[in-house]
Amino acid sequence: MAASLAAQPVLVLDQTKEPPSWAVAERRLLEAASDGVQAFFDRFVDARGYLKCVERWGGNDGADDAMENFGGWTLLYALGGRDSVLNLYKRAWEGHIRQYTQARAPGIEMAEHGMYWREFVTSFDWEHTGEALAAFHLYGLAAPGDPLYRARTTRFADFYTGDDPDADNYDRDLKIIKSLHNGSRGSKISPATEMDWGGLPVDGAPERLTRYSTASNIRGDHPLNLCATALGFNAFALTGEQRYRDWAVEYARAWRDRVAENGGNIPTNIGLDGTIGGEWRGKWYGGVFGWNFWPQSDGRNYFIRGPRIAFGIGVMLTGDPGFVEPLRRQVANLYAAKRTEGGRVLLPRKHGDDGFYGYTPGQHLDVQRDVYLFTFDRSDLEGLADDPWIRYLDGDNPDYPTQALQADLSAIRARLDAMRNDDSIDYERPSDYTQRFNPAVTNSLLELVLGANPPGRAGNILHARLFYYDPARKRPGLPDQVAALVDAITPSSVRVHLMNLDPIRARSLVVQAGAYGEHRFTDVRAGDASVRVGGDRFDVLLEPGAGGTLEIGMALFANQPAFRGLP
């Protein structure tokens, strides 16, 4: 390793190595997923960019499900997938906007003049809206200079900051979003009909509507609405305008205070007067998608989906670990009420007049990972003792990288095999039908390449220790034939192994401190050599067939996050 006096420190790795199995698997996974994206697009998207499906309104198979088909595509590109992945995503995104702006559901208040208005859903819940925007939120990592993305993101964010007079969603005084149904036409306060929820009737499927028979009262705020903070975050990361940051922090902080006031349990209804449970007879656990909603199912209460996103954004924007506390307290409350059956720990999913109920295993591991990776408090490891990635980062489970990458590669192959054997008829499918074939499988890549807990499909931002750019192609992601493996993370450091599989050509790589440059590197060590960084980036030159291990010191959340791109 050697250093130069360039604007960014340059590290040279010149020790030739036999390509490790994880590096080969990583590159195969990127290629297979990129191939699969092309095959998926060719099969299920028409020349206009429209998904081949029946266009319907509502929570069964609506516009959100259409874009869920393309979940992970922007992340795949940002990790190092082919250029075609991003190009195909853009065609699908633009196509779906036209498709669902034109689609109408006569007789349904928020959909009879178009399911989208101003390129956004007119008014619906953030379980669905967040899923529709999951890939869009991360597009800024892929193409931060796209002026259309900037215009859309700021417009969408203003639907929720209170700065758009045509979208009456946010009460600035009480710091609430006024209804579970909200969007470009504002919050719907009046009772929601079964068709407002489920769309127009479908012959032979009455349950599409009757499942929403108890879901009429959508008044007041709900923790799902916290998913909207991702729009404020992205608008700030794109523009640097303080008002977007201030709104996201304000709204997240208001909910943090409500959780504290409620003994660490996340309330699922805030009344239009700002009181906990105000639209549900004072019951903090009431509300549609509340703790005791949907009695025929153990799920569908979504109390932690929005808080995971918003409180993580709070940490990112302020560096204040206090934003983690509501998540920690909620998980602790659930473990305090746990049961053990047959050697398995069961946690409650629901709460009613008689307390917690609805016990099931394996909940909230993504949230627990977040809490631990923000704090590194060993007491937060309850429930994560058997998590294979956390065990790997702890120095255990050494085979995890190859096993995880191979498992994801097998998942892609299985999905593409199923797609080839599918005989469904174009334009007779519901919009959610083809999600099962989506080949953009990225979880193991996010963990191992970036040191990131996968953001999930709810519309989150990306919390990562590292991010990469290819200076030769002036784009994000690992350069062709380069692989990276993060195998240790501490509060002040990260260790990554880099490998150039090309035996003939050198490769250059820019390493960034976090997906948004939100961290700061202090120094980098390779063997006995050390280079001081003192910034959010450094360069690496990988000689042909060479690799090495970098021990990187870093200060977390030392910078304001931004979509940085390359100069």
Coordinates of C-alpha atoms in Angstrom, one line a residue:
M1 CA 0.0 0.0 0.0
A2 CA 1.2 3.5 -0.8
A3 CA -0.3 7.0 -0.4
S4 CA -0.1 10.0 -2.7
L5 CA -0.7 13.7 -2.1
A6 CA -3.9 13.8 -4.1
A7 CA -7.0 15.6 -2.9
Q8 CA -8.3 12.3 -1.6
P9 CA -5.9 9.8 -0.1
V10 CA -5.0 7.0 -2.6
L11 CA -4.3 3.5 -1.4
V12 CA -2.6 1.0 -3.6
L13 CA -3.3 -2.8 -3.1
D14 CA -0.8 -4.8 -5.1
Q15 CA -0.6 -8.2 -3.4
T16 CA -1.9 -10.9 -5.8
K17 CA -4.3 -13.3 -4.3
E18 CA -6.3 -16.4 -5.3
P19 CA -9.9 -15.2 -5.7
P20 CA -11.8 -16.2 -2.6
S21 CA -15.2 -18.0 -2.9
W22 CA -17.1 -15.1 -1.5
A23 CA -15.7 -12.7 -4.2
V24 CA -16.6 -15.1 -7.0
A25 CA -20.1 -15.6 -5.6
E26 CA -20.6 -11.8 -5.2
R27 CA -19.8 -11.1 -8.8
R28 CA -22.0 -14.0 -10.0
L29 CA -24.9 -12.7 -7.9
L30 CA -24.6 -9.2 -9.4
E31 CA -24.5 -10.6 -12.9
A32 CA -27.4 -13.1 -12.4
A33 CA -29.6 -10.4 -10.9
S34 CA -28.8 -8.0 -13.7
D35 CA -29.7 -10.7 -16.3
G36 CA -32.8 -11.5 -14.4
V37 CA -34.0 -7.8 -14.4
Q38 CA -33.8 -7.7 -18.2
A39 CA -35.7 -11.0 -18.5
F40 CA -38.4 -9.8 -16.0
F41 CA -38.8 -6.5 -17.8
D42 CA -39.1 -8.2 -21.2
R43 CA -41.7 -10.6 -19.9
F44 CA -44.0 -8.3 -17.9
V45 CA -43.6 -4.7 -19.1
D46 CA -44.9 -3.4 -22.4
A47 CA -43.4 -1.0 -24.9
R48 CA -45.0 2.0 -23.0
G49 CA -43.4 0.9 -19.7
Y50 CA -46.7 -0.2 -18.4
L51 CA -46.9 -3.3 -16.2
K52 CA -49.1 -6.0 -17.9
C53 CA -51.8 -6.2 -15.4
V54 CA -55.4 -5.2 -14.4
E55 CA -55.2 -1.7 -13.0
R56 CA -57.2 -1.5 -9.8
W57 CA -57.5 0.8 -6.8
G58 CA -56.9 -0.1 -3.2
G59 CA -55.0 -2.3 -0.8
N60 CA -55.5 -5.6 -2.5
D61 CA -53.6 -5.1 -5.8
G62 CA -53.3 -1.4 -6.5
A63 CA -50.7 1.0 -7.9
D64 CA -48.4 0.3 -4.9
D65 CA -48.2 -3.4 -5.9
A66 CA -47.3 -2.4 -9.5
M67 CA -44.1 -0.7 -8.3
E68 CA -43.3 -3.4 -5.8
N69 CA -42.5 -5.5 -8.8
F70 CA -39.4 -3.4 -9.2
G71 CA -38.3 -3.3 -5.6
G72 CA -34.5 -3.6 -5.2
W73 CA -33.7 -2.5 -8.7
T74 CA -32.2 0.9 -7.8
L75 CA -30.2 -0.7 -5.0
L76 CA -29.0 -3.4 -7.3
Y77 CA -27.6 -0.8 -9.7
A78 CA -26.1 1.2 -6.8
L79 CA -24.3 -1.9 -5.6
G80 CA -22.7 -2.5 -9.0
G81 CA -25.4 -4.0 -11.2
R82 CA -25.4 -3.3 -14.9
D83 CA -26.4 0.1 -16.4
S84 CA -29.4 -1.6 -18.0
V85 CA -30.9 -2.2 -14.5
L86 CA -31.3 1.6 -13.9
N87 CA -32.5 2.3 -17.4
L88 CA -35.2 -0.4 -17.1
Y89 CA -36.2 0.9 -13.7
K90 CA -36.7 4.4 -15.1
R91 CA -38.8 3.1 -17.9
A92 CA -41.0 1.2 -15.5
W93 CA -41.3 4.2 -13.1
E94 CA -42.3 6.6 -15.8
G95 CA -44.7 4.1 -17.3
H96 CA -46.4 3.4 -14.1
I97 CA -47.0 7.1 -13.4
R98 CA -48.8 7.4 -16.8
Q99 CA -50.6 4.1 -16.3
Y100 CA -52.0 5.0 -12.9
T101 CA -52.7 8.6 -13.6
Q102 CA -54.9 7.4 -16.5
A103 CA -56.5 4.6 -14.4
R104 CA -59.8 5.4 -12.8
A105 CA -62.2 3.8 -10.4
P106 CA -65.6 5.3 -10.8
G107 CA -67.5 6.1 -7.7
I108 CA -64.4 6.0 -5.4
E109 CA -63.8 9.5 -4.1
M110 CA -60.0 9.5 -4.3
A111 CA -59.7 7.5 -7.5
E112 CA -62.5 8.4 -9.8
H113 CA -60.5 11.1 -11.6
G114 CA -57.2 9.2 -11.6
M115 CA -55.4 7.0 -9.0
Y116 CA -52.4 9.3 -9.2
W117 CA -52.5 13.1 -9.3
R118 CA -49.4 15.2 -9.6
E119 CA -47.5 11.9 -10.1
F120 CA -48.4 10.6 -6.6
V121 CA -51.1 8.5 -5.1
T122 CA -54.2 10.8 -4.3
S123 CA -54.8 9.5 -0.8
F124 CA -54.0 6.1 0.7
D125 CA -52.2 4.5 3.7
W126 CA -48.4 4.4 4.1
E127 CA -48.3 0.6 4.3
H128 CA -49.0 0.7 0.6
T129 CA -47.5 4.1 -0.4
G130 CA -44.2 3.3 1.3
E131 CA -43.9 0.0 -0.5
A132 CA -44.6 1.8 -3.8
L133 CA -41.8 4.3 -3.1
A134 CA -39.2 1.8 -1.8
A135 CA -37.1 1.8 -4.9
F136 CA -37.8 5.5 -5.7
H137 CA -36.4 6.6 -2.3
L138 CA -33.0 4.9 -3.2
Y139 CA -32.9 6.2 -6.7
G140 CA -30.9 9.2 -5.4
L141 CA -28.0 6.9 -4.6
A142 CA -28.1 5.8 -8.2
A143 CA -28.6 9.1 -10.1
P144 CA -28.4 12.0 -7.7
G145 CA -28.0 14.6 -10.5
D146 CA -31.3 13.7 -12.2
P147 CA -33.3 17.0 -12.2
L148 CA -36.6 15.2 -12.6
Y149 CA -36.0 13.2 -9.5
R150 CA -35.2 16.3 -7.6
A151 CA -38.3 18.0 -8.7
R152 CA -40.5 15.1 -7.8
T153 CA -38.9 14.4 -4.5
T154 CA -39.3 18.0 -3.3
R155 CA -42.9 18.2 -4.6
F156 CA -43.8 14.9 -2.8
A157 CA -42.1 16.1 0.4
D158 CA -44.1 19.3 0.3
F159 CA -47.3 17.3 0.4
Y160 CA -46.3 16.6 4.0
T161 CA -44.4 19.6 5.3
G162 CA -47.5 21.8 5.2
D163 CA -46.0 24.0 2.4
D164 CA -48.4 22.8 -0.4
P165 CA -51.9 24.3 -0.1
D166 CA -53.4 21.6 -2.3
A167 CA -52.3 18.8 0.0
D168 CA -53.8 19.4 3.4
N169 CA -52.0 16.6 5.3
Y170 CA -49.9 18.1 8.1
D171 CA -51.1 20.0 11.2
R172 CA -48.1 22.1 12.0
D173 CA -49.4 23.0 15.5
L174 CA -50.1 19.5 16.7
K175 CA -47.4 17.9 14.5
I176 CA -49.7 15.2 13.2
I177 CA -50.7 13.9 9.7
K178 CA -54.5 14.1 9.9
S179 CA -55.6 10.7 8.6
L180 CA -54.4 7.2 7.8
H181 CA -55.3 8.0 4.1
N182 CA -53.2 10.9 2.8
G183 CA -51.4 11.9 -0.4
S184 CA -51.4 14.5 -3.2
R185 CA -55.1 15.4 -2.7
G186 CA -54.6 15.7 1.1
S187 CA -55.9 13.7 4.0
K188 CA -59.3 12.0 3.8
I189 CA -61.1 12.6 7.1
S190 CA -64.5 11.3 6.2
P191 CA -65.2 7.5 6.8
A192 CA -63.5 5.1 4.4
T193 CA -65.9 2.8 2.6
E194 CA -65.1 -0.8 1.7
M195 CA -64.4 0.4 -1.8
D196 CA -62.2 3.2 -0.6
W197 CA -60.1 0.4 0.8
G198 CA -60.6 -2.5 -1.6
G199 CA -61.4 -0.9 -4.9
L200 CA -64.3 -1.8 -7.2
P201 CA -66.0 -5.1 -6.7
V202 CA -64.6 -8.2 -8.5
D203 CA -66.9 -11.0 -9.5
G204 CA -66.4 -14.0 -7.3
A205 CA -64.2 -12.3 -4.7
P206 CA -66.4 -10.6 -2.1
E207 CA -63.7 -10.8 0.5
R208 CA -61.7 -8.1 -1.4
L209 CA -64.2 -5.7 0.2
T210 CA -65.6 -7.4 3.3
R211 CA -62.1 -7.7 4.8
Y212 CA -62.3 -3.9 5.3
S213 CA -65.8 -3.9 6.9
T214 CA -64.4 -2.6 10.2
A215 CA -61.9 -0.1 8.6
S216 CA -64.0 3.0 8.2
N217 CA -62.5 5.2 10.9
I218 CA -59.3 6.5 9.4
R219 CA -59.2 9.9 11.3
G220 CA -56.1 11.0 13.0
D221 CA -52.4 10.1 12.9
H222 CA -51.0 6.6 12.8
P223 CA -47.3 5.4 13.1
L224 CA -47.4 4.2 9.5
N225 CA -47.4 7.9 8.5
L226 CA -43.9 8.2 9.8
C227 CA -42.8 6.5 6.6
A228 CA -43.3 10.0 5.0
T229 CA -40.2 11.2 6.7
A230 CA -38.2 9.5 4.0
L231 CA -39.5 12.1 1.6
G232 CA -38.3 14.9 3.8
F233 CA -34.9 13.2 4.3
N234 CA -34.4 12.7 0.5
A235 CA -35.5 16.3 -0.3
F236 CA -32.9 17.6 2.2
A237 CA -30.2 15.2 0.9
L238 CA -30.8 16.4 -2.6
T239 CA -31.2 20.2 -1.9
G240 CA -29.6 21.0 1.4
E241 CA -32.7 23.0 2.3
Q242 CA -33.0 23.1 6.0
R243 CA -36.8 23.2 6.1
Y244 CA -37.0 19.6 4.9
R245 CA -34.6 18.4 7.6
D246 CA -36.5 20.4 10.2
W247 CA -39.8 18.9 9.3
A248 CA -38.5 15.3 9.3
V249 CA -36.8 15.8 12.7
E250 CA -39.9 17.7 14.1
Y251 CA -42.3 15.0 13.1
A252 CA -40.1 12.1 14.3
R253 CA -39.4 13.9 17.6
A254 CA -43.2 14.4 18.2
W255 CA -43.7 10.7 17.8
R256 CA -40.7 9.9 20.0
D257 CA -42.3 12.0 22.7
R258 CA -45.6 10.2 22.3
V259 CA -44.0 6.8 22.7
A260 CA -42.3 8.0 25.9
E261 CA -45.5 9.4 27.2
N262 CA -47.2 6.0 26.5
G263 CA -44.8 4.0 28.6
G264 CA -42.6 2.9 25.6
N265 CA -45.5 1.4 23.6
I266 CA -46.1 2.9 20.2
P267 CA -49.7 4.2 20.0
T268 CA -51.6 3.5 16.8
N269 CA -53.9 6.4 16.9
I270 CA -53.4 10.1 17.6
G271 CA -56.6 12.1 17.6
L272 CA -57.2 15.2 15.5
D273 CA -56.8 17.1 18.9
G274 CA -53.3 15.6 19.3
T275 CA -54.2 13.2 22.1
I276 CA -53.1 9.6 22.2
G277 CA -56.1 7.4 21.2
G278 CA -58.2 10.5 20.5
E279 CA -60.3 9.0 17.7
W280 CA -60.6 5.6 19.5
R281 CA -62.2 6.4 22.9
G282 CA -58.8 7.1 24.4
K283 CA -57.3 3.6 23.6
W284 CA -53.7 3.9 22.5
Y285 CA -53.9 0.5 20.9
G286 CA -56.9 1.4 18.7
G287 CA -57.1 2.4 15.1
V288 CA -57.2 0.8 11.7
F289 CA -54.0 -1.2 11.4
G290 CA -53.8 -0.7 15.2
W291 CA -52.6 -3.1 17.8
N292 CA -56.0 -4.9 18.0
F293 CA -57.2 -4.4 14.5
W294 CA -58.0 -7.2 12.1
P295 CA -59.0 -9.9 14.6
Q296 CA -58.8 -12.7 11.9
S297 CA -55.0 -12.1 11.5
D298 CA -52.0 -12.0 13.8
G299 CA -50.5 -9.3 11.6
R300 CA -51.7 -6.1 9.9
N301 CA -51.1 -3.9 12.9
Y302 CA -48.0 -2.1 11.5
F303 CA -47.1 -0.3 14.7
I304 CA -43.3 -0.4 14.1
R305 CA -42.8 -0.1 10.4
G306 CA -43.0 3.7 10.3
P307 CA -41.1 4.3 13.5
R308 CA -38.2 2.2 12.3
I309 CA -37.8 4.5 9.3
A310 CA -38.4 7.8 11.1
F311 CA -36.3 7.2 14.2
G312 CA -33.4 5.9 12.0
I313 CA -33.7 9.1 10.0
G314 CA -33.7 11.1 13.3
V315 CA -30.4 9.5 14.2
M316 CA -29.0 10.2 10.7
L317 CA -30.0 13.8 10.6
T318 CA -29.1 14.7 14.2
G319 CA -26.5 12.2 15.4
D320 CA -28.7 11.9 18.5
P321 CA -28.9 8.3 19.8
G322 CA -31.9 9.2 21.7
F323 CA -34.0 8.6 18.6
V324 CA -33.2 4.9 19.0
E325 CA -34.8 4.8 22.5
P326 CA -38.4 4.4 21.4
L327 CA -37.5 1.3 19.3
R328 CA -35.5 -0.1 22.2
R329 CA -38.3 0.4 24.7
Q330 CA -40.9 -1.1 22.4
V331 CA -38.9 -4.2 21.9
A332 CA -38.1 -4.4 25.6
N333 CA -41.8 -4.2 26.4
L334 CA -42.5 -7.1 24.0
Y335 CA -39.8 -9.2 25.5
A336 CA -41.1 -8.4 29.0
A337 CA -44.4 -10.0 27.9
K338 CA -42.8 -13.0 26.1
R339 CA -43.7 -16.6 26.3
T340 CA -41.6 -19.7 25.7
E341 CA -43.1 -22.7 24.1
G342 CA -41.2 -25.8 22.9
G343 CA -37.9 -23.9 23.4
R344 CA -39.1 -21.0 21.2
V345 CA -39.5 -17.5 22.3
L346 CA -42.9 -16.0 21.3
L347 CA -43.6 -12.3 21.3
P348 CA -47.0 -10.6 21.3
R349 CA -48.1 -8.9 18.1
K350 CA -51.3 -7.4 19.5
H351 CA -52.7 -5.5 22.4
G352 CA -56.3 -5.2 23.5
D353 CA -58.4 -4.3 26.5
D354 CA -56.9 -7.3 28.4
G355 CA -53.3 -6.6 27.4
F356 CA -50.9 -8.3 25.0
Y357 CA -51.9 -11.3 22.9
G358 CA -51.3 -12.9 19.5
Y359 CA -48.0 -14.6 20.2
T360 CA -45.8 -15.6 17.3
P361 CA -42.0 -16.2 16.9
G362 CA -39.4 -14.3 14.9
Q363 CA -40.5 -10.7 15.0
H364 CA -38.8 -7.4 14.5
L365 CA -35.3 -8.7 13.8
D366 CA -34.7 -5.8 11.4
V367 CA -35.6 -3.3 14.1
Q368 CA -33.4 -5.1 16.7
R369 CA -30.5 -5.1 14.2
D370 CA -31.0 -1.3 13.7
V371 CA -31.0 -0.7 17.5
Y372 CA -27.8 -2.8 18.0
L373 CA -25.9 -1.3 15.0
F374 CA -26.8 2.3 16.2
T375 CA -25.7 1.7 19.8
F376 CA -23.5 -1.5 20.0
D377 CA -25.1 -2.0 23.4
R378 CA -24.7 -5.8 24.1
S379 CA -27.9 -5.8 26.1
D380 CA -29.7 -5.1 22.8
L381 CA -28.7 -8.6 21.4
E382 CA -31.6 -10.4 23.0
G383 CA -33.3 -12.1 20.1
L384 CA -30.3 -11.7 17.8
A385 CA -28.2 -14.6 19.3
D386 CA -29.0 -16.8 16.3
D387 CA -28.9 -14.0 13.7
P388 CA -26.3 -15.4 11.2
W389 CA -25.1 -12.0 10.0
I390 CA -24.7 -10.5 13.5
R391 CA -22.9 -13.7 14.5
Y392 CA -20.6 -13.3 11.5
L393 CA -19.8 -9.7 12.5
D394 CA -19.1 -11.0 16.0
G395 CA -16.4 -13.3 14.7
D396 CA -18.5 -16.4 14.6
N397 CA -20.1 -18.1 11.6
P398 CA -17.2 -17.8 9.2
D399 CA -19.0 -19.5 6.3
Y400 CA -21.8 -17.0 6.3
P401 CA -20.7 -14.9 3.3
T402 CA -20.5 -17.7 0.8
Q403 CA -23.6 -19.4 2.2
A404 CA -25.7 -16.2 2.1
L405 CA -24.6 -15.2 -1.4
Q406 CA -25.2 -18.7 -2.7
A407 CA -28.7 -18.8 -1.1
D408 CA -29.5 -15.5 -2.8
L409 CA -28.2 -16.8 -6.1
S410 CA -30.4 -19.9 -5.8
A411 CA -33.4 -17.7 -5.0
I412 CA -32.8 -15.7 -8.3
R413 CA -32.6 -18.9 -10.3
A414 CA -35.8 -20.3 -8.7
R415 CA -37.7 -17.1 -9.5
L416 CA -36.5 -17.0 -13.1
D417 CA -37.4 -20.7 -13.5
A418 CA -40.9 -20.0 -12.1
M419 CA -41.2 -17.0 -14.5
R420 CA -40.3 -19.1 -17.5
N421 CA -42.9 -21.7 -16.5
D422 CA -45.6 -19.1 -15.8
D423 CA -48.5 -19.3 -18.2
S424 CA -50.7 -16.5 -17.0
I425 CA -52.3 -14.3 -19.5
D426 CA -51.1 -10.7 -20.1
Y427 CA -53.4 -8.0 -18.8
E428 CA -55.5 -10.5 -16.7
R429 CA -53.0 -10.6 -13.8
P430 CA -53.4 -8.5 -10.7
S431 CA -50.6 -6.0 -10.2
D432 CA -49.1 -8.0 -7.3
Y433 CA -49.0 -11.3 -9.2
T434 CA -45.5 -10.9 -10.7
Q435 CA -43.7 -9.8 -7.5
R436 CA -42.9 -13.5 -6.8
F437 CA -40.6 -13.4 -9.9
N438 CA -38.6 -10.2 -9.1
P439 CA -34.9 -11.2 -9.5
A440 CA -33.4 -8.2 -7.6
V441 CA -32.3 -10.1 -4.6
T442 CA -29.9 -7.9 -2.7
N443 CA -30.0 -8.6 1.1
S444 CA -26.7 -10.5 1.3
L445 CA -25.0 -7.9 -0.9
L446 CA -26.1 -5.1 1.3
E447 CA -24.9 -6.8 4.4
L448 CA -21.5 -8.0 3.0
V449 CA -20.6 -5.3 0.6
L450 CA -21.8 -2.2 2.4
G451 CA -22.1 -3.3 6.1
A452 CA -25.8 -2.4 5.8
N453 CA -28.9 -3.7 7.5
P454 CA -31.2 -4.2 4.5
P455 CA -33.8 -1.4 4.5
G456 CA -36.7 -3.7 3.8
R457 CA -39.6 -3.1 1.4
A458 CA -41.5 -0.5 3.4
G459 CA -39.9 2.6 1.9
N460 CA -36.8 3.2 4.1
I461 CA -33.5 5.0 3.5
L462 CA -30.2 3.1 3.6
H463 CA -28.1 2.9 6.7
A464 CA -24.6 1.6 5.7
R465 CA -21.0 1.9 6.9
L466 CA -19.6 2.1 3.4
F467 CA -20.6 3.0 -0.2
Y468 CA -18.6 2.8 -3.4
Y469 CA -18.1 4.6 -6.7
D470 CA -16.5 3.5 -10.0
P471 CA -14.5 6.5 -11.2
A472 CA -13.8 5.0 -14.6
R473 CA -17.5 4.8 -15.4
K474 CA -18.5 7.8 -13.2
R475 CA -21.3 5.9 -11.5
P476 CA -22.0 4.3 -8.1
G477 CA -21.3 0.7 -7.2
L478 CA -18.4 -1.7 -7.3
P479 CA -16.4 -1.5 -10.5
D480 CA -16.6 -4.6 -12.8
Q481 CA -14.7 -7.6 -11.4
V482 CA -14.2 -5.9 -8.0
A483 CA -15.7 -7.5 -4.8
A484 CA -15.9 -6.3 -1.2
L485 CA -16.5 -8.0 2.1
V486 CA -17.3 -6.2 5.4
D487 CA -16.5 -8.6 8.2
A488 CA -16.3 -6.5 11.3
I489 CA -18.1 -3.3 12.5
T490 CA -17.5 -1.4 15.8
P491 CA -18.7 2.0 16.9
S492 CA -15.5 3.6 15.5
S493 CA -14.3 1.3 12.8
V494 CA -15.1 -1.1 9.9
R495 CA -13.0 -3.8 8.3
V496 CA -13.4 -4.6 4.6
H497 CA -11.6 -7.0 2.3
L498 CA -11.3 -5.8 -1.4
M499 CA -10.5 -8.1 -4.3
N500 CA -9.9 -7.4 -8.0
L501 CA -10.8 -10.7 -9.9
D502 CA -9.4 -9.4 -13.2
P503 CA -5.9 -10.8 -13.7
I504 CA -5.1 -8.3 -16.4
R505 CA -6.5 -4.9 -15.6
A506 CA -6.2 -2.7 -12.6
R507 CA -9.3 -1.2 -11.1
S508 CA -9.9 2.1 -9.3
L509 CA -12.5 2.5 -6.5
V510 CA -13.8 5.4 -4.4
V511 CA -14.8 4.4 -0.9
Q512 CA -17.3 6.6 0.9
A513 CA -18.2 6.8 4.6
G514 CA -21.9 5.8 4.5
A515 CA -24.4 5.8 1.7
Y516 CA -24.9 9.6 2.0
G517 CA -21.4 10.5 3.2
E518 CA -22.9 10.9 6.7
H519 CA -19.8 9.5 8.5
R520 CA -16.2 10.6 8.5
F521 CA -13.2 8.5 7.9
T522 CA -10.3 9.1 10.3
D523 CA -7.6 6.8 9.1
V524 CA -7.1 3.7 7.0
R525 CA -4.6 0.9 7.7
A526 CA -3.4 -2.0 5.6
G527 CA -0.9 -4.2 7.3
D528 CA 1.8 -2.0 8.9
A529 CA 1.0 1.0 6.7
S530 CA -1.4 3.7 7.7
V531 CA -2.9 6.8 6.0
R532 CA -4.8 9.6 7.6
V533 CA -8.0 10.5 5.8
G534 CA -10.0 13.1 7.8
G535 CA -12.8 13.2 5.2
D536 CA -15.7 11.1 3.8
R537 CA -13.8 9.5 1.0
F538 CA -10.6 7.9 -0.1
D539 CA -9.4 6.2 -3.4
V540 CA -8.2 2.6 -3.8
L541 CA -6.2 1.3 -6.7
L542 CA -6.4 -2.5 -7.0
E543 CA -3.7 -3.9 -9.2
P544 CA -4.5 -6.9 -11.5
G545 CA -5.6 -9.9 -9.4
A546 CA -4.8 -8.1 -6.2
G547 CA -6.6 -7.7 -2.9
G548 CA -6.2 -6.7 0.6
T549 CA -7.7 -5.9 4.0
L550 CA -8.5 -2.3 5.1
E551 CA -9.0 -1.4 8.7
I552 CA -10.9 1.9 8.6
G553 CA -11.4 4.3 11.5
M554 CA -14.5 6.4 11.4
A555 CA -16.6 8.9 13.3
L556 CA -20.3 8.1 12.9
F557 CA -22.9 10.7 11.8
A558 CA -20.2 13.4 11.6
N559 CA -21.6 15.0 8.4
Q560 CA -25.0 16.0 7.2
P561 CA -26.2 13.4 4.7
A562 CA -26.4 14.2 1.0
F563 CA -26.7 12.4 -2.3
R564 CA -23.1 13.1 -3.3
G565 CA -22.3 11.3 -6.5
L566 CA -19.0 11.9 -8.3
P567 CA -17.7 15.2 -9.5

